[in-house]
Amino acid sequence: MKVLRTLRARLLTSHLIVAAAGVVTFVVIAAVAAPTFFHGHVVHGGGMMDGSTVEIERAFDSALRRAFVVAIGASAVAAVVVVSFVVRRILRPVDRIRFATRRLAGGDYRERVDPPTEAELAALAADVNALAASLEATERGRMQLMADVSHELRTPLTAIEGFMEGLIDGVVPAEAETYASVAEEAARLKRLAEDLSALSRSDEPEGLRQERVDLGSLAGKVAQRLRPQFDDKQVDLVVELPALLVVGDPDRLTQVIVNVLGNALGNTPAGGRVTVTGRADHGRVVVTITDTGIGIEARDLERIFERFYRATSTRSGGTGIGLTIARGIARSHHGDLTVQSDGLGRGATFTLALPAV
């Protein structure tokens, strides 16, 4: 089994090696140079190399060796103390970061690290904080999704439960209209399950078919398929689309057009108009779907792409994730889906932009 060495031990060892190298260098140079300098000083100072001078040199050598022993011992103690202090200061931010990551691993995504003064460790702390913020947002989104799904499930289930209890108690007549209402609520549950499945796949580029697609032709066919619904609601549908070549998954792109057109139909009153146009624009193809419906307030322009968000109480029924799915699919194709509106009662324009072939 591989033995892991701690960073503290590595830093301590490296500092002590540096200190030891300095001491050894000092001792070796001093041991070689000091007697030579002393001898030269005596000779050039007019001294004679007699017996007394030799004794002085021996005494000097002995004193120098004892001084070296004392100096080495004192240096070693000082080096250990200083190195331990320095290493502790260096590793203190690392310990804080390690503590924070443990808290994150334990599920406390609110944990943050105060940036240390060292640039490298400050960058590491910033990365940890960014990770924590991302995890916190993901967890918050997960909890919100669970709450939203529970809310969306509760309404049709409560309705079905009410119908069934009424039928059992004989309060609700066993008529075709009653069964049709139950079937409608069951269909709503099925639609929600299908949309949730589509939502989980909408922003995943993996599994996308990569084919040359005429987005203009595709959007036109979708519009013609939905035209009876527009006619039933007495909403005029105008389609003006040239050939617009892209590379993508035709099934997913069809879902984008269906969801956006369905949203436009649901929010445009009888007598209104929905216009579908397209154009090529600087290496991108653009399909715009403009309605004369209820419009969107400025504060809701981005929020309508959030899961289960409904901008106003007048919005049509549905699962509330159709636009979320549509934007996710657009972005998985390296494009985007955006919206513009001049406010309530002024209609809205959805713009699908994708890279052109």
GROMACS .gro file of N, CA and C in nm, residues 146-205:
model
  180
  146MET      N    1  -3.892   1.957  -0.705
  146MET     CA    2  -3.974   1.861  -0.631
  146MET      C    3  -4.103   1.926  -0.583
  147ALA      N    4  -4.090   2.050  -0.532
  147ALA     CA    5  -4.209   2.121  -0.485
  147ALA      C    6  -4.304   2.151  -0.600
  148ASP      N    7  -4.248   2.192  -0.714
  148ASP     CA    8  -4.331   2.225  -0.830
  148ASP      C    9  -4.401   2.102  -0.885
  149VAL      N   10  -4.327   1.991  -0.895
  149VAL     CA   11  -4.388   1.868  -0.945
  149VAL      C   12  -4.498   1.821  -0.852
  150SER      N   13  -4.473   1.829  -0.721
  150SER     CA   14  -4.575   1.789  -0.624
  150SER      C   15  -4.701   1.873  -0.640
  151HIS      N   16  -4.680   2.003  -0.661
  151HIS     CA   17  -4.795   2.092  -0.679
  151HIS      C   18  -4.871   2.059  -0.807
  152GLU      N   19  -4.797   2.035  -0.916
  152GLU     CA   20  -4.863   2.005  -1.043
  152GLU      C   21  -4.935   1.871  -1.038
  153LEU      N   22  -4.882   1.774  -0.963
  153LEU     CA   23  -4.947   1.644  -0.951
  153LEU      C   24  -5.071   1.652  -0.863
  154ARG      N   25  -5.064   1.737  -0.762
  154ARG     CA   26  -5.171   1.742  -0.663
  154ARG      C   27  -5.305   1.781  -0.725
  155THR      N   28  -5.304   1.877  -0.818
  155THR     CA   29  -5.430   1.927  -0.875
  155THR      C   30  -5.508   1.820  -0.951
  156PRO      N   31  -5.448   1.753  -1.051
  156PRO     CA   32  -5.526   1.649  -1.121
  156PRO      C   33  -5.558   1.529  -1.032
  157LEU      N   34  -5.467   1.493  -0.942
  157LEU     CA   35  -5.494   1.380  -0.853
  157LEU      C   36  -5.611   1.412  -0.760
  158THR      N   37  -5.615   1.535  -0.710
  158THR     CA   38  -5.726   1.575  -0.624
  158THR      C   39  -5.858   1.570  -0.701
  159ALA      N   40  -5.854   1.617  -0.826
  159ALA     CA   41  -5.975   1.614  -0.908
  159ALA      C   42  -6.022   1.471  -0.933
  160ILE      N   43  -5.927   1.384  -0.969
  160ILE     CA   44  -5.963   1.244  -0.994
  160ILE      C   45  -6.018   1.180  -0.867
  161GLU      N   46  -5.953   1.207  -0.754
  161GLU     CA   47  -6.000   1.153  -0.626
  161GLU      C   48  -6.142   1.201  -0.596
  162GLY      N   49  -6.167   1.329  -0.622
  162GLY     CA   50  -6.301   1.383  -0.597
  162GLY      C   51  -6.407   1.317  -0.684
  163PHE      N   52  -6.375   1.299  -0.811
  163PHE     CA   53  -6.471   1.232  -0.901
  163PHE      C   54  -6.498   1.089  -0.855
  164MET      N   55  -6.391   1.016  -0.819
  164MET     CA   56  -6.408   0.877  -0.778
  164MET      C   57  -6.489   0.866  -0.650
  165GLU      N   58  -6.459   0.950  -0.552
  165GLU     CA   59  -6.536   0.947  -0.428
  165GLU      C   60  -6.682   0.982  -0.454
  166GLY      N   61  -6.703   1.081  -0.544
  166GLY     CA   62  -6.841   1.118  -0.577
  166GLY      C   63  -6.916   1.005  -0.644
  167LEU      N   64  -6.847   0.932  -0.732
  167LEU     CA   65  -6.910   0.818  -0.798
  167LEU      C   66  -6.943   0.707  -0.699
  168ILE      N   67  -6.849   0.681  -0.607
  168ILE     CA   68  -6.872   0.576  -0.507
  168ILE      C   69  -6.989   0.612  -0.417
  169ASP      N   70  -6.995   0.738  -0.375
  169ASP     CA   71  -7.101   0.781  -0.283
  169ASP      C   72  -7.232   0.809  -0.354
  170GLY      N   73  -7.230   0.808  -0.486
  170GLY     CA   74  -7.351   0.837  -0.561
  170GLY      C   75  -7.383   0.984  -0.574
  171VAL      N   76  -7.290   1.070  -0.530
  171VAL     CA   77  -7.312   1.214  -0.538
  171VAL      C   78  -7.294   1.263  -0.681
  172VAL      N   79  -7.193   1.208  -0.749
  172VAL     CA   80  -7.165   1.244  -0.888
  172VAL      C   81  -7.229   1.140  -0.978
  173PRO      N   82  -7.305   1.182  -1.075
  173PRO     CA   83  -7.372   1.085  -1.163
  173PRO      C   84  -7.272   1.013  -1.252
  174ALA      N   85  -7.294   0.886  -1.273
  174ALA     CA   86  -7.207   0.805  -1.359
  174ALA      C   87  -7.244   0.830  -1.504
  175GLU      N   88  -7.205   0.944  -1.553
  175GLU     CA   89  -7.237   0.984  -1.689
  175GLU      C   90  -7.109   0.997  -1.772
  176ALA      N   91  -7.128   1.005  -1.902
  176ALA     CA   92  -7.013   1.018  -1.992
  176ALA      C   93  -6.934   1.145  -1.962
  177GLU      N   94  -7.002   1.251  -1.923
  177GLU     CA   95  -6.933   1.377  -1.893
  177GLU      C   96  -6.839   1.362  -1.774
  178THR      N   97  -6.883   1.284  -1.673
  178THR     CA   98  -6.799   1.260  -1.555
  178THR      C   99  -6.674   1.183  -1.593
  179TYR      N  100  -6.694   1.075  -1.670
  179TYR     CA  101  -6.579   0.995  -1.712
  179TYR      C  102  -6.486   1.076  -1.803
  180ALA      N  103  -6.543   1.164  -1.883
  180ALA     CA  104  -6.460   1.249  -1.969
  180ALA      C  105  -6.373   1.342  -1.885
  181SER      N  106  -6.428   1.392  -1.774
  181SER     CA  107  -6.350   1.480  -1.685
  181SER      C  108  -6.236   1.404  -1.620
  182VAL      N  109  -6.265   1.279  -1.579
  182VAL     CA  110  -6.159   1.196  -1.520
  182VAL      C  111  -6.052   1.168  -1.624
  183ALA      N  112  -6.094   1.135  -1.747
  183ALA     CA  113  -5.997   1.108  -1.854
  183ALA      C  114  -5.914   1.231  -1.885
  184GLU      N  115  -5.974   1.349  -1.877
  184GLU     CA  116  -5.901   1.473  -1.903
  184GLU      C  117  -5.792   1.496  -1.799
  185GLU      N  118  -5.826   1.471  -1.672
  185GLU     CA  119  -5.726   1.486  -1.566
  185GLU      C  120  -5.616   1.381  -1.579
  186ALA      N  121  -5.653   1.259  -1.618
  186ALA     CA  122  -5.552   1.154  -1.639
  186ALA      C  123  -5.460   1.191  -1.754
  187ALA      N  124  -5.517   1.249  -1.860
  187ALA     CA  125  -5.436   1.293  -1.973
  187ALA      C  126  -5.340   1.404  -1.931
  188ARG      N  127  -5.386   1.489  -1.841
  188ARG     CA  128  -5.300   1.595  -1.790
  188ARG      C  129  -5.181   1.537  -1.714
  189LEU      N  130  -5.207   1.432  -1.635
  189LEU     CA  131  -5.097   1.365  -1.564
  189LEU      C  132  -5.000   1.302  -1.663
  190LYS      N  133  -5.054   1.238  -1.766
  190LYS     CA  134  -4.967   1.176  -1.867
  190LYS      C  135  -4.884   1.281  -1.938
  191ARG      N  136  -4.945   1.395  -1.971
  191ARG     CA  137  -4.873   1.503  -2.039
  191ARG      C  138  -4.761   1.557  -1.951
  192LEU      N  139  -4.789   1.569  -1.822
  192LEU     CA  140  -4.686   1.616  -1.729
  192LEU      C  141  -4.570   1.518  -1.723
  193ALA      N  142  -4.600   1.387  -1.716
  193ALA     CA  143  -4.493   1.287  -1.711
  193ALA      C  144  -4.409   1.292  -1.838
  194GLU      N  145  -4.475   1.307  -1.953
  194GLU     CA  146  -4.401   1.314  -2.079
  194GLU      C  147  -4.315   1.440  -2.086
  195ASP      N  148  -4.368   1.551  -2.038
  195ASP     CA  149  -4.291   1.675  -2.040
  195ASP      C  150  -4.172   1.669  -1.945
  196LEU      N  151  -4.191   1.606  -1.830
  196LEU     CA  152  -4.079   1.592  -1.737
  196LEU      C  153  -3.969   1.505  -1.798
  197SER      N  154  -4.010   1.400  -1.869
  197SER     CA  155  -3.911   1.317  -1.937
  197SER      C  156  -3.838   1.396  -2.044
  198ALA      N  157  -3.914   1.476  -2.120
  198ALA     CA  158  -3.852   1.559  -2.223
  198ALA      C  159  -3.761   1.664  -2.161
  199LEU      N  160  -3.801   1.718  -2.047
  199LEU     CA  161  -3.719   1.819  -1.980
  199LEU      C  162  -3.584   1.762  -1.939
  200SER      N  163  -3.582   1.638  -1.892
  200SER     CA  164  -3.456   1.577  -1.849
  200SER      C  165  -3.361   1.555  -1.965
  201ARG      N  166  -3.414   1.549  -2.088
  201ARG     CA  167  -3.329   1.526  -2.205
  201ARG      C  168  -3.305   1.652  -2.287
  202SER      N  169  -3.376   1.759  -2.255
  202SER     CA  170  -3.379   1.875  -2.345
  202SER      C  171  -3.244   1.941  -2.364
  203ASP      N  172  -3.163   1.950  -2.257
  203ASP     CA  173  -3.036   2.023  -2.270
  203ASP      C  174  -2.916   1.930  -2.277
  204GLU      N  175  -2.940   1.805  -2.313
  204GLU     CA  176  -2.831   1.708  -2.326
  204GLU      C  177  -2.796   1.690  -2.474
  205PRO      N  178  -2.676   1.734  -2.516
  205PRO     CA  179  -2.638   1.715  -2.656
  205PRO      C  180  -2.614   1.568  -2.691
   0.00000   0.00000   0.00000
